[in-house]
Coordinates of C-alpha atoms in Angstrom, one line a residue:
Chain A
M9 CA 64.7 118.1 82.5
K10 CA 68.2 117.7 80.4
T11 CA 69.4 120.6 79.5
P12 CA 72.2 120.6 76.7
V13 CA 75.7 122.3 77.5
Q14 CA 78.2 123.2 74.7
F15 CA 82.3 123.9 75.4
R16 CA 85.9 123.7 74.3
L17 CA 87.1 120.4 76.1
N18 CA 90.5 120.0 74.9
D19 CA 91.0 122.7 72.2
Q20 CA 87.4 120.0 71.0
P21 CA 84.3 120.9 70.4
V22 CA 81.8 118.5 72.9
A23 CA 78.2 119.2 73.5
V24 CA 76.5 117.0 76.9
F25 CA 73.2 116.6 78.1
V26 CA 73.3 117.6 82.3
D27 CA 70.4 118.4 84.8
G28 CA 70.1 121.9 86.6
G29 CA 72.5 121.1 89.3
D30 CA 75.0 119.1 87.8
N31 CA 79.0 120.2 87.7
L32 CA 81.6 120.2 85.9
L33 CA 82.7 117.0 87.5
T34 CA 79.6 114.8 86.5
A35 CA 79.6 116.3 83.1
L36 CA 83.2 116.1 82.4
R37 CA 82.7 111.8 83.7
D38 CA 80.2 110.8 83.3
G39 CA 78.5 113.3 80.4
V40 CA 82.0 113.1 78.3
G41 CA 83.9 110.2 79.5
D42 CA 87.4 111.9 81.1
V43 CA 87.7 110.5 84.1
T44 CA 90.7 112.1 84.3
P45 CA 89.8 115.1 86.9
K46 CA 88.9 113.3 89.8
F47 CA 85.8 113.0 92.3
G48 CA 87.5 113.6 95.5
C49 CA 85.5 115.1 98.1
G50 CA 82.4 117.0 96.6
Q51 CA 82.8 119.8 98.8
G52 CA 85.9 121.7 97.6
A53 CA 87.9 120.3 99.8
C54 CA 90.9 118.6 98.7
G55 CA 92.0 119.9 95.0
A56 CA 91.4 116.2 93.0
C57 CA 88.7 117.2 90.5
T58 CA 91.5 120.8 89.3
V59 CA 90.6 121.8 86.3
I60 CA 91.6 125.2 83.9
V61 CA 88.4 126.8 83.1
E62 CA 89.3 130.0 81.1
G63 CA 92.8 129.7 82.4
E64 CA 92.1 130.0 85.9
P65 CA 91.7 126.7 87.8
R66 CA 88.3 125.4 89.1
L67 CA 87.0 122.7 91.1
A68 CA 84.5 120.8 89.2
C69 CA 83.0 119.7 91.5
I70 CA 82.0 122.6 92.9
T71 CA 81.7 124.3 89.2
L72 CA 78.1 124.1 87.4
A73 CA 78.2 122.7 84.4
E74 CA 75.7 124.8 82.5
A75 CA 78.0 128.4 84.0
C76 CA 80.9 126.8 81.8
E77 CA 78.9 126.8 78.2
G78 CA 81.3 128.4 75.9
A79 CA 84.1 128.2 78.1
R80 CA 87.7 126.9 77.7
V81 CA 87.9 124.1 79.5
E82 CA 91.4 122.4 80.4
T83 CA 92.0 118.4 81.8
L84 CA 95.1 116.2 82.2
A85 CA 93.4 114.7 79.2
G86 CA 95.0 117.6 77.2
L87 CA 97.6 117.8 78.3
R88 CA 99.5 115.2 76.2
R89 CA 101.1 116.3 72.3
G90 CA 101.0 112.8 71.1
P91 CA 104.1 110.4 72.3
D92 CA 105.3 113.8 74.4
L93 CA 104.8 114.2 78.1
H94 CA 103.9 117.7 79.2
P95 CA 107.2 119.2 80.8
L96 CA 104.5 119.1 84.2
Q97 CA 104.7 115.6 83.2
S98 CA 107.6 114.7 83.0
A99 CA 108.9 115.9 85.9
F100 CA 106.2 114.1 87.9
M101 CA 108.0 111.0 87.0
E102 CA 111.5 112.3 87.1
H103 CA 110.9 113.7 90.8
F104 CA 108.9 110.8 92.2
A105 CA 105.9 113.2 92.7
A106 CA 103.1 110.6 92.8
Q107 CA 102.2 107.6 95.1
C108 CA 99.0 105.9 94.5
G109 CA 98.2 108.9 92.1
F110 CA 95.8 109.9 93.3
C111 CA 95.4 113.9 93.4
T112 CA 98.0 113.7 90.7
P113 CA 95.0 114.9 87.8
G114 CA 94.9 118.0 90.3
M115 CA 98.1 118.9 91.5
I116 CA 99.1 118.8 88.1
M117 CA 96.6 120.9 87.0
A118 CA 96.8 123.7 90.0
A119 CA 100.3 123.8 88.6
K120 CA 99.7 123.9 85.0
A121 CA 97.6 126.6 85.8
L122 CA 100.1 128.9 87.6
L123 CA 102.7 127.8 85.3
D124 CA 101.0 129.6 82.1
R125 CA 100.0 132.5 84.1
N126 CA 104.0 132.9 85.8
P127 CA 106.6 130.7 83.7
R128 CA 109.4 130.9 86.7
P129 CA 107.0 130.9 90.1
S130 CA 109.0 130.6 93.5
R131 CA 109.1 127.7 95.9
E132 CA 106.1 129.7 98.3
E133 CA 104.2 131.1 94.8
V134 CA 104.1 126.8 94.2
V135 CA 103.5 126.0 97.3
E136 CA 100.0 128.6 97.4
A137 CA 99.5 127.3 93.9
I138 CA 98.5 124.1 95.4
A139 CA 97.2 124.6 98.9
G140 CA 93.9 123.6 98.0
N141 CA 95.0 119.6 96.4
I142 CA 95.5 117.5 99.7
C143 CA 98.4 114.7 99.1
R144 CA 98.2 111.4 101.5
C145 CA 101.6 109.4 100.3
T146 CA 104.2 112.1 98.6
G147 CA 105.2 115.2 102.0
Y148 CA 104.3 117.0 99.1
E149 CA 107.5 117.9 98.7
P150 CA 108.5 116.2 95.8
I151 CA 105.5 117.7 93.7
I152 CA 106.4 121.3 95.1
E153 CA 110.4 119.6 93.3
A154 CA 108.7 119.0 90.3
I155 CA 107.2 122.5 89.7
L156 CA 110.1 123.6 90.4
A157 CA 111.9 122.0 88.0
A158 CA 109.1 121.8 85.2
A159 CA 109.3 125.5 85.2
A160 CA 112.8 125.4 84.5
S161 CA 113.0 123.6 81.9
A162 CA 114.2 124.9 79.2
R163 CA 111.1 123.0 77.1
R164 CA 108.4 124.9 75.1
Y165 CA 105.5 123.8 76.3
Chain B
M3 CA 103.6 134.9 126.4
S4 CA 106.8 133.9 123.7
R5 CA 107.7 131.1 121.5
H6 CA 110.0 128.3 122.8
R7 CA 112.2 126.1 120.4
G8 CA 112.9 122.2 121.7
R9 CA 114.5 119.5 120.5
G10 CA 113.4 115.4 120.7
M11 CA 114.3 112.1 119.6
A12 CA 112.5 108.7 119.1
S13 CA 114.1 105.9 117.9
I14 CA 112.1 102.4 117.3
N15 CA 112.6 98.7 116.7
Y16 CA 110.1 97.3 114.0
P17 CA 109.1 94.1 113.4
I18 CA 108.6 93.3 109.8
G19 CA 105.4 91.1 109.3
M20 CA 103.6 89.9 111.8
N21 CA 102.6 86.4 113.5
L22 CA 98.7 85.6 113.8
G23 CA 98.6 82.2 112.2
G24 CA 101.6 81.9 110.2
D25 CA 102.3 84.5 108.1
P26 CA 102.9 83.6 103.7
S27 CA 102.3 85.0 100.5
Q28 CA 102.9 83.0 97.0
A29 CA 103.9 84.1 93.8
L30 CA 103.4 82.8 90.6
V31 CA 106.0 83.2 87.3
H32 CA 105.4 82.4 84.3
S33 CA 107.0 82.8 80.9
N34 CA 104.8 84.1 77.5
P35 CA 105.8 82.9 74.2
S36 CA 108.1 86.4 73.7
G37 CA 110.3 84.8 76.2
K38 CA 108.8 88.1 78.1
F39 CA 107.4 87.0 82.4
T40 CA 104.5 87.2 84.1
V41 CA 104.5 88.2 87.3
A42 CA 100.9 87.1 89.6
L43 CA 100.8 88.1 92.8
S44 CA 98.0 89.3 95.6
S45 CA 100.0 91.8 97.4
I46 CA 98.0 94.6 96.3
D47 CA 100.3 97.7 95.4
L48 CA 99.1 101.0 97.5
G49 CA 100.9 103.6 95.5
Q50 CA 104.1 102.3 97.8
G51 CA 106.4 100.9 95.1
M52 CA 105.2 97.0 95.3
K53 CA 105.0 96.4 91.5
Q54 CA 108.2 98.0 91.3
V55 CA 110.3 95.8 93.6
T56 CA 108.5 92.7 92.9
R57 CA 109.8 93.3 89.1
Q58 CA 113.0 94.2 90.8
I59 CA 113.4 91.1 92.5
C60 CA 111.8 88.7 88.9
A61 CA 114.2 90.8 86.8
E62 CA 117.4 90.7 88.6
T63 CA 116.2 87.2 89.1
L64 CA 115.9 85.3 86.2
G65 CA 118.5 87.7 84.7
I66 CA 116.8 89.2 82.4
P67 CA 116.4 93.2 81.5
I68 CA 113.6 94.7 84.2
E69 CA 111.8 95.3 80.8
D70 CA 111.0 91.8 80.1
V71 CA 108.9 91.5 83.5
F72 CA 105.2 93.1 83.8
V73 CA 103.9 92.1 87.2
D74 CA 99.8 91.7 88.0
T75 CA 98.1 92.6 91.2
A76 CA 94.9 93.0 89.3
D77 CA 92.7 89.4 91.3
S78 CA 93.1 88.5 94.4
D79 CA 89.9 86.1 94.0
T80 CA 91.5 84.4 91.0
G81 CA 95.7 85.4 92.1
P82 CA 97.8 83.5 94.5
H83 CA 97.2 83.2 97.7
C84 CA 98.8 86.6 99.8
M85 CA 97.9 87.8 103.6
G86 CA 98.2 90.9 102.2
S87 CA 100.3 94.5 102.4
F88 CA 100.0 96.0 105.3
A89 CA 102.8 95.0 108.9
S90 CA 105.7 96.3 107.1
R91 CA 105.7 92.7 105.2
G92 CA 105.1 93.6 101.3
T93 CA 109.3 93.4 100.5
H94 CA 109.8 91.0 102.6
R95 CA 107.3 88.0 102.8
A96 CA 105.9 89.0 98.2
G97 CA 109.6 90.0 97.7
N98 CA 111.2 86.7 99.3
A99 CA 107.5 84.2 97.2
V100 CA 108.3 86.3 93.9
L101 CA 112.2 85.6 94.4
A102 CA 111.8 82.2 94.9
A103 CA 109.4 81.6 92.1
A104 CA 111.7 83.3 90.0
R105 CA 114.3 80.9 91.2
E106 CA 112.0 78.0 89.8
A107 CA 111.2 79.6 86.6
R108 CA 114.7 79.9 86.0
G109 CA 115.7 76.7 86.3
V110 CA 113.5 75.5 83.5
L111 CA 114.2 78.1 81.1
L112 CA 117.7 77.0 81.3
E113 CA 116.7 74.3 80.7
A114 CA 114.8 74.8 78.1
A115 CA 117.5 76.7 76.8
A116 CA 120.0 74.0 77.6
E117 CA 118.7 71.0 75.0
E118 CA 118.3 74.0 72.1
L119 CA 122.2 74.8 73.0
E120 CA 122.7 70.7 73.1
V121 CA 125.0 71.5 76.7
D122 CA 124.8 70.7 80.3
P123 CA 122.5 73.5 81.9
G124 CA 125.5 74.1 84.4
D125 CA 127.2 75.2 81.9
L126 CA 124.7 78.7 81.8
E127 CA 124.4 82.2 82.6
T128 CA 122.2 84.7 82.3
D129 CA 123.9 88.4 81.2
G130 CA 121.0 90.0 82.3
R131 CA 120.0 91.8 79.0
G132 CA 118.5 88.8 76.7
T133 CA 120.3 86.2 76.4
I134 CA 121.4 83.0 77.6
R135 CA 125.2 81.9 77.2
V136 CA 127.8 79.1 77.7
R137 CA 130.4 79.8 80.1
G138 CA 133.7 80.0 78.2
A139 CA 132.4 80.1 75.2
P140 CA 130.4 83.4 74.5
G141 CA 130.0 82.4 70.8
K142 CA 127.6 79.5 72.1
S143 CA 124.3 81.5 73.0
I144 CA 120.3 81.7 72.9
T145 CA 117.7 85.0 73.2
V146 CA 115.6 84.1 76.1
K147 CA 112.8 84.8 73.7
E148 CA 114.1 81.9 71.9
A149 CA 114.3 79.4 74.7
A150 CA 110.9 80.4 75.7
Q151 CA 109.5 80.2 71.8
A152 CA 111.5 76.8 71.6
G153 CA 110.1 75.5 75.6
Q154 CA 106.3 75.9 74.3
F155 CA 106.3 75.1 70.8
K156 CA 109.3 72.2 70.5
Q157 CA 110.0 70.3 74.5
G158 CA 106.1 70.8 75.9
R159 CA 107.9 72.3 78.8
T160 CA 105.7 75.6 80.9
I161 CA 108.5 78.1 81.7
A162 CA 107.3 78.6 85.0
G163 CA 107.3 79.2 88.3
R164 CA 106.0 78.4 91.6
G165 CA 107.4 80.2 95.5
I166 CA 105.4 80.8 98.2
F167 CA 107.6 82.0 101.6
L168 CA 106.3 81.5 105.1
V169 CA 107.3 82.6 108.6
P170 CA 105.7 80.0 110.8
L171 CA 104.2 80.8 113.5
S172 CA 105.5 81.4 116.7
P173 CA 103.5 80.3 120.1
V174 CA 103.7 82.4 123.5
D175 CA 105.1 80.2 125.4
P176 CA 102.5 79.9 128.4
E177 CA 105.7 80.5 131.1
T178 CA 107.2 83.6 129.9
G179 CA 105.0 85.2 127.3
E180 CA 108.0 85.2 124.6
M181 CA 107.7 84.4 121.6
S182 CA 109.4 85.6 118.1
P183 CA 106.9 87.7 115.8
A184 CA 109.4 88.4 113.8
T185 CA 112.5 86.6 111.1
C186 CA 114.1 90.6 111.1
Y187 CA 113.6 94.1 112.1
A188 CA 114.1 97.3 110.7
H189 CA 115.1 100.0 112.7
A190 CA 114.8 104.2 112.4
A191 CA 116.1 107.1 114.8
M192 CA 113.9 110.8 114.5
V193 CA 115.4 114.6 116.1
A194 CA 112.4 116.5 115.7
E195 CA 113.1 120.1 116.2
V196 CA 109.7 121.9 117.5
E197 CA 108.5 126.0 118.1
V198 CA 105.9 126.1 120.2
D199 CA 104.1 128.9 121.3
D200 CA 102.9 129.3 124.8
E201 CA 99.9 132.5 124.0
T202 CA 98.3 130.0 121.4
G203 CA 99.0 126.3 121.4
V204 CA 100.2 125.9 118.3
V205 CA 103.5 123.9 117.5
T206 CA 104.8 123.9 114.4
V207 CA 107.3 121.0 113.6
V208 CA 110.6 122.9 112.3
R209 CA 112.8 120.4 110.9
L210 CA 113.8 116.5 111.0
D211 CA 116.1 114.8 111.1
S212 CA 116.6 110.2 110.8
A213 CA 117.7 107.5 110.0
Y214 CA 116.7 104.4 109.2
E215 CA 118.1 100.8 109.1
L216 CA 115.5 98.8 106.8
G217 CA 118.2 96.3 104.9
R218 CA 119.0 96.9 101.6
A219 CA 117.1 99.4 99.9
L220 CA 115.5 97.7 97.0
N221 CA 114.6 101.1 95.1
P222 CA 117.0 103.8 97.0
R223 CA 114.9 106.7 95.1
M224 CA 111.4 105.3 96.5
V225 CA 113.4 104.1 99.5
E226 CA 113.8 107.8 100.1
Q227 CA 110.1 108.7 98.7
Q228 CA 108.7 106.0 101.2
L229 CA 110.2 108.2 104.4
V230 CA 110.0 111.5 102.6
G231 CA 105.7 111.0 102.7
G232 CA 105.5 109.2 105.5
A233 CA 107.1 112.1 107.6
W234 CA 105.1 114.4 106.5
M235 CA 102.1 111.2 107.6
G236 CA 103.7 111.0 111.1
V237 CA 103.7 115.1 111.7
S238 CA 100.3 114.3 110.5
H239 CA 99.2 112.1 113.0
A240 CA 101.5 113.9 115.7
L241 CA 99.6 117.3 115.1
Y242 CA 96.7 117.5 113.4
E243 CA 94.0 113.5 112.2
T244 CA 92.0 112.2 114.1
P245 CA 88.4 110.5 113.2
E246 CA 88.1 111.4 117.9
P247 CA 89.2 114.1 119.0
Y248 CA 87.3 113.4 121.9
Y249 CA 87.8 110.0 121.9
P250 CA 86.0 107.9 123.6
D251 CA 83.2 110.0 123.2
P252 CA 82.5 109.5 119.1
K253 CA 81.0 113.1 118.5
A254 CA 82.7 116.1 116.9
G255 CA 84.9 114.0 114.5
G256 CA 85.9 115.2 111.3
R257 CA 84.2 113.6 108.4
D258 CA 84.8 115.5 106.0
F259 CA 88.2 116.7 104.3
V260 CA 86.7 120.6 105.8
E261 CA 86.4 118.9 109.2
Y262 CA 89.6 116.6 109.1
L263 CA 92.8 118.2 109.4
M264 CA 95.9 117.1 107.4
P265 CA 98.8 119.9 107.2
G266 CA 99.1 121.1 103.7
P267 CA 102.0 122.2 101.1
G268 CA 102.5 124.7 103.2
D269 CA 103.3 122.7 106.7
I270 CA 106.1 120.8 105.8
A271 CA 109.9 120.6 107.7
P272 CA 113.5 119.6 106.2
H273 CA 113.9 116.2 106.3
D274 CA 117.4 115.2 105.8
I275 CA 117.5 111.7 105.8
A276 CA 120.0 109.1 105.8
V277 CA 120.1 105.1 105.5
L278 CA 121.6 102.8 106.4
E279 CA 122.1 99.8 104.5
R280 CA 122.4 96.9 106.6
P281 CA 121.7 93.3 104.2
A282 CA 118.8 91.1 106.9
P283 CA 120.3 87.8 105.8
D284 CA 116.3 86.7 105.0
G285 CA 115.3 89.4 102.7
P286 CA 114.7 89.1 98.5
Y287 CA 118.4 90.5 98.3
G288 CA 118.6 91.4 101.3
G289 CA 115.3 94.0 101.9
K290 CA 113.3 94.2 104.5
G291 CA 111.2 97.6 103.9
P292 CA 111.2 100.8 105.5
G293 CA 106.7 100.3 105.5
E294 CA 105.1 101.8 108.5
M295 CA 108.5 102.5 110.5
C296 CA 108.7 105.7 108.0
A297 CA 105.5 107.3 109.9
N298 CA 105.4 106.4 113.3
P299 CA 108.7 107.9 115.0
V300 CA 107.4 111.4 114.4
I301 CA 104.9 110.8 117.3
P302 CA 107.1 110.2 120.0
A303 CA 110.1 112.7 119.1
V304 CA 107.7 115.7 118.6
A305 CA 105.9 114.7 122.0
N306 CA 109.6 114.5 122.9
A307 CA 110.9 118.2 121.5
I308 CA 107.2 119.6 122.8
F309 CA 108.7 118.4 126.4
D310 CA 111.9 119.8 125.4
A311 CA 110.8 123.0 124.8
V312 CA 107.8 124.1 127.3
G313 CA 108.1 121.4 129.8
V314 CA 104.9 119.7 130.0
R315 CA 104.0 115.7 128.8
M316 CA 101.6 115.2 126.4
D317 CA 100.5 111.2 126.6
T318 CA 96.9 111.7 124.0
L319 CA 96.9 112.6 120.1
P320 CA 96.8 114.7 118.3
I321 CA 98.7 117.0 120.2
T322 CA 96.8 119.9 119.9
P323 CA 96.5 123.8 120.7
E324 CA 93.5 123.7 123.1
K325 CA 95.7 120.7 125.0
V326 CA 98.8 122.1 124.8
L327 CA 97.7 125.5 126.4
R328 CA 95.2 123.0 128.9
A329 CA 98.6 121.8 129.9
L330 CA 100.3 124.7 130.4
K331 CA 97.9 126.2 131.8
A332 CA 97.8 123.6 134.7
Q333 CA 101.9 123.5 134.8
G334 CA 101.9 127.0 136.1
G335 CA 103.3 128.4 132.0
A336 CA 105.9 127.4 130.0
R337 CA 109.3 125.8 131.6
P338 CA 112.1 124.9 128.9
Q339 CA 113.6 122.2 130.0
H340 CA 116.9 123.2 128.3
R341 CA 119.8 125.7 129.5
A342 CA 119.9 128.7 127.7
G343 CA 122.0 129.4 124.6
R344 CA 122.4 125.8 123.5

């Protein structure tokens, strides 16, 4: 039997019908059609599905959809404001922090959760914030540099 | 019980492309009525930058802005044939095919422009910003867009080009075993510094220093990024990841990201890279490309550094703490190879 779940996705109200055991990733990708969170491992080990729930980074693949009733959920799809990229997105471009791009949505959301609560993190804090996210291509260094650069940029967001 | 530092080096001579029945790649370039150009390729971009590099090669050859070139690698069923994105061959093979196709398309573009300007095509030059001019007569010019439209709607010309780059099969000499598997080689040298804990067997890569010679770096930022990322993968091959830890026994392999170990952002080492550019005579604008070479030298350099640190020769991968401890036990403890006080 399907259950209705309502929550706020990137400041917009959404409603989806889910099965009892459905996770948030399935609800977002198949229910809402927001495919920016990626399905990597389905067991909370790779970070590609990272979204922000009530200000905290969450692995959408191991978060029950029904547990998000009434919650504020943020995904990469909500970062861009009109034609302007989010400072993290610009920094990822400028620092060549993506190759194949599959980890990028999760990396950026993990970084956003960090900067939202700690706008000027140290390198160690950046490393800790993305420690649950696997990247195969970049060797992490460009990603760490991009996040530090976004934090240092004076632009408000 | 202590931690030992060691330093190891490796250098490589790396063939670009392969030799299994001939190694061809094809490309097609054509203009659309707006004066922009499409490159059709079956060479897939895995994130290493194939699209960007072939786009640069096409724009440079046509003499038009890079924004006016679109690279379409959408479908290897319907696109022109390519052997594939492997063997470190992308920049060299696909790049050369694009170069040839863009040269042919440029010839037709200049013919169309010459017909409109009533001059000889040999007297025309491109300014790289979308205009075709008569050499020595700056006032006499036509835009690429106007020439493309005239070609299509007035003259009935397809402003297009075909390109193939083939390295033919090099047969093996039955007497000597000799063959020539590649037309050019890239080179690298890598120094790895490690710390080996003789109590836990854990090996930590402390820093990497490398020099890569890869022809002309067609996009230096992307080359650097590929070398940084590739070295990380090399460290991972050397110390962490394997699908079959007890090879040839297939059991006990990691089947998911929880069991299949890879270094994370906290495990990376500082890496200084020098890129040496010696343009390859048969490379597109001299390019050979970093390719797989960016991961390869790390592995022997790390193994040599472990030997330098504790005196054990590790000859199976990955070099896990368990293997290091067994080797140290068999040897009767750590035997640093270098003199103290280095």
